[in-house]
PDB file of C-alpha atoms in Angstrom:
ATOM      1  CA  GLY A   7     -34.065 -89.665  18.210  1.00  0.00           C
ATOM      2  CA  GLY A   8     -30.875 -91.634  17.757  1.00  0.00           C
ATOM      3  CA  ARG A   9     -31.367 -92.242  14.051  1.00  0.00           C
ATOM      4  CA  GLU A  10     -31.786 -88.535  13.241  1.00  0.00           C
ATOM      5  CA  ASP A  11     -28.683 -87.736  15.287  1.00  0.00           C
ATOM      6  CA  LYS A  12     -26.662 -90.317  13.366  1.00  0.00           C
ATOM      7  CA  GLU A  13     -27.912 -89.001  10.000  1.00  0.00           C
ATOM      8  CA  LEU A  14     -27.068 -85.433  11.019  1.00  0.00           C
ATOM      9  CA  GLU A  15     -23.621 -86.530  12.158  1.00  0.00           C
ATOM     10  CA  GLU A  16     -23.026 -88.242   8.788  1.00  0.00           C
ATOM     11  CA  ARG A  17     -24.139 -85.121   6.901  1.00  0.00           C
ATOM     12  CA  ILE A  18     -21.806 -82.950   8.979  1.00  0.00           C
ATOM     13  CA  GLU A  19     -18.879 -85.304   8.273  1.00  0.00           C
ATOM     14  CA  LEU A  20     -19.707 -85.247   4.549  1.00  0.00           C
ATOM     15  CA  LEU A  21     -19.836 -81.447   4.567  1.00  0.00           C
ATOM     16  CA  LYS A  22     -16.504 -81.244   6.412  1.00  0.00           C
ATOM     17  CA  ALA A  23     -14.886 -83.577   3.865  1.00  0.00           C
ATOM     18  CA  PHE A  24     -16.298 -81.465   1.020  1.00  0.00           C
ATOM     19  CA  LEU A  25     -15.056 -78.201   2.519  1.00  0.00           C
ATOM     20  CA  GLU A  26     -11.582 -79.663   3.056  1.00  0.00           C
ATOM     21  CA  SER A  27     -11.243 -81.070  -0.459  1.00  0.00           C
ATOM     22  CA  ALA A  28     -13.356 -78.893  -2.766  1.00  0.00           C
ATOM     23  CA  ASP A  29     -11.764 -76.951  -5.604  1.00  0.00           C
ATOM     24  CA  PHE A  30     -13.547 -73.664  -4.931  1.00  0.00           C
ATOM     25  CA  GLY A  31     -11.779 -71.890  -7.790  1.00  0.00           C
ATOM     26  CA  ARG A  32     -13.205 -74.384 -10.265  1.00  0.00           C
ATOM     27  CA  LEU A  33     -16.673 -74.272  -8.690  1.00  0.00           C
ATOM     28  CA  ARG A  34     -16.649 -70.485  -8.848  1.00  0.00           C
ATOM     29  CA  SER A  35     -15.460 -70.360 -12.460  1.00  0.00           C
ATOM     30  CA  GLN A  36     -18.198 -72.792 -13.481  1.00  0.00           C
ATOM     31  CA  SER A  37     -20.953 -70.929 -11.631  1.00  0.00           C
ATOM     32  CA  GLU A  38     -19.909 -67.290 -12.001  1.00  0.00           C
ATOM     33  CA  LYS A  39     -21.426 -66.724 -15.465  1.00  0.00           C
ATOM     34  CA  HIS A  40     -24.804 -67.950 -14.204  1.00  0.00           C
ATOM     35  CA  LEU A  41     -24.602 -65.729 -11.111  1.00  0.00           C
ATOM     36  CA  ILE A  42     -23.755 -62.699 -13.272  1.00  0.00           C
ATOM     37  CA  GLU A  43     -26.872 -63.429 -15.347  1.00  0.00           C
ATOM     38  CA  GLY A  44     -28.891 -63.325 -12.119  1.00  0.00           C
ATOM     39  CA  LYS A  45     -29.570 -67.053 -12.085  1.00  0.00           C
ATOM     40  CA  LYS A  46     -29.589 -69.114  -8.913  1.00  0.00           C
ATOM     41  CA  VAL A  47     -26.812 -71.646  -8.477  1.00  0.00           C
ATOM     42  CA  LYS A  48     -27.172 -74.657  -6.197  1.00  0.00           C
ATOM     43  CA  PHE A  49     -24.456 -77.136  -5.273  1.00  0.00           C
ATOM     44  CA  VAL A  50     -25.534 -80.649  -4.375  1.00  0.00           C
ATOM     45  CA  ILE A  51     -23.173 -82.788  -2.312  1.00  0.00           C
ATOM     46  CA  CYS A  52     -23.643 -86.523  -2.916  1.00  0.00           C
ATOM     47  CA  GLN A  53     -22.098 -89.413  -1.029  1.00  0.00           C
TER      48      GLN A  53
END
């Protein structure tokens, strides 16, 4: 319905803003040691 569409649209806008502004070098440096150890890494984007 309309509400789900609006929520999806907001999530897409949030994701776009994150992708445009994120410091991927810093995220990678913080997560790489865990990935090397075979651990799962999850990023949570909050409004």
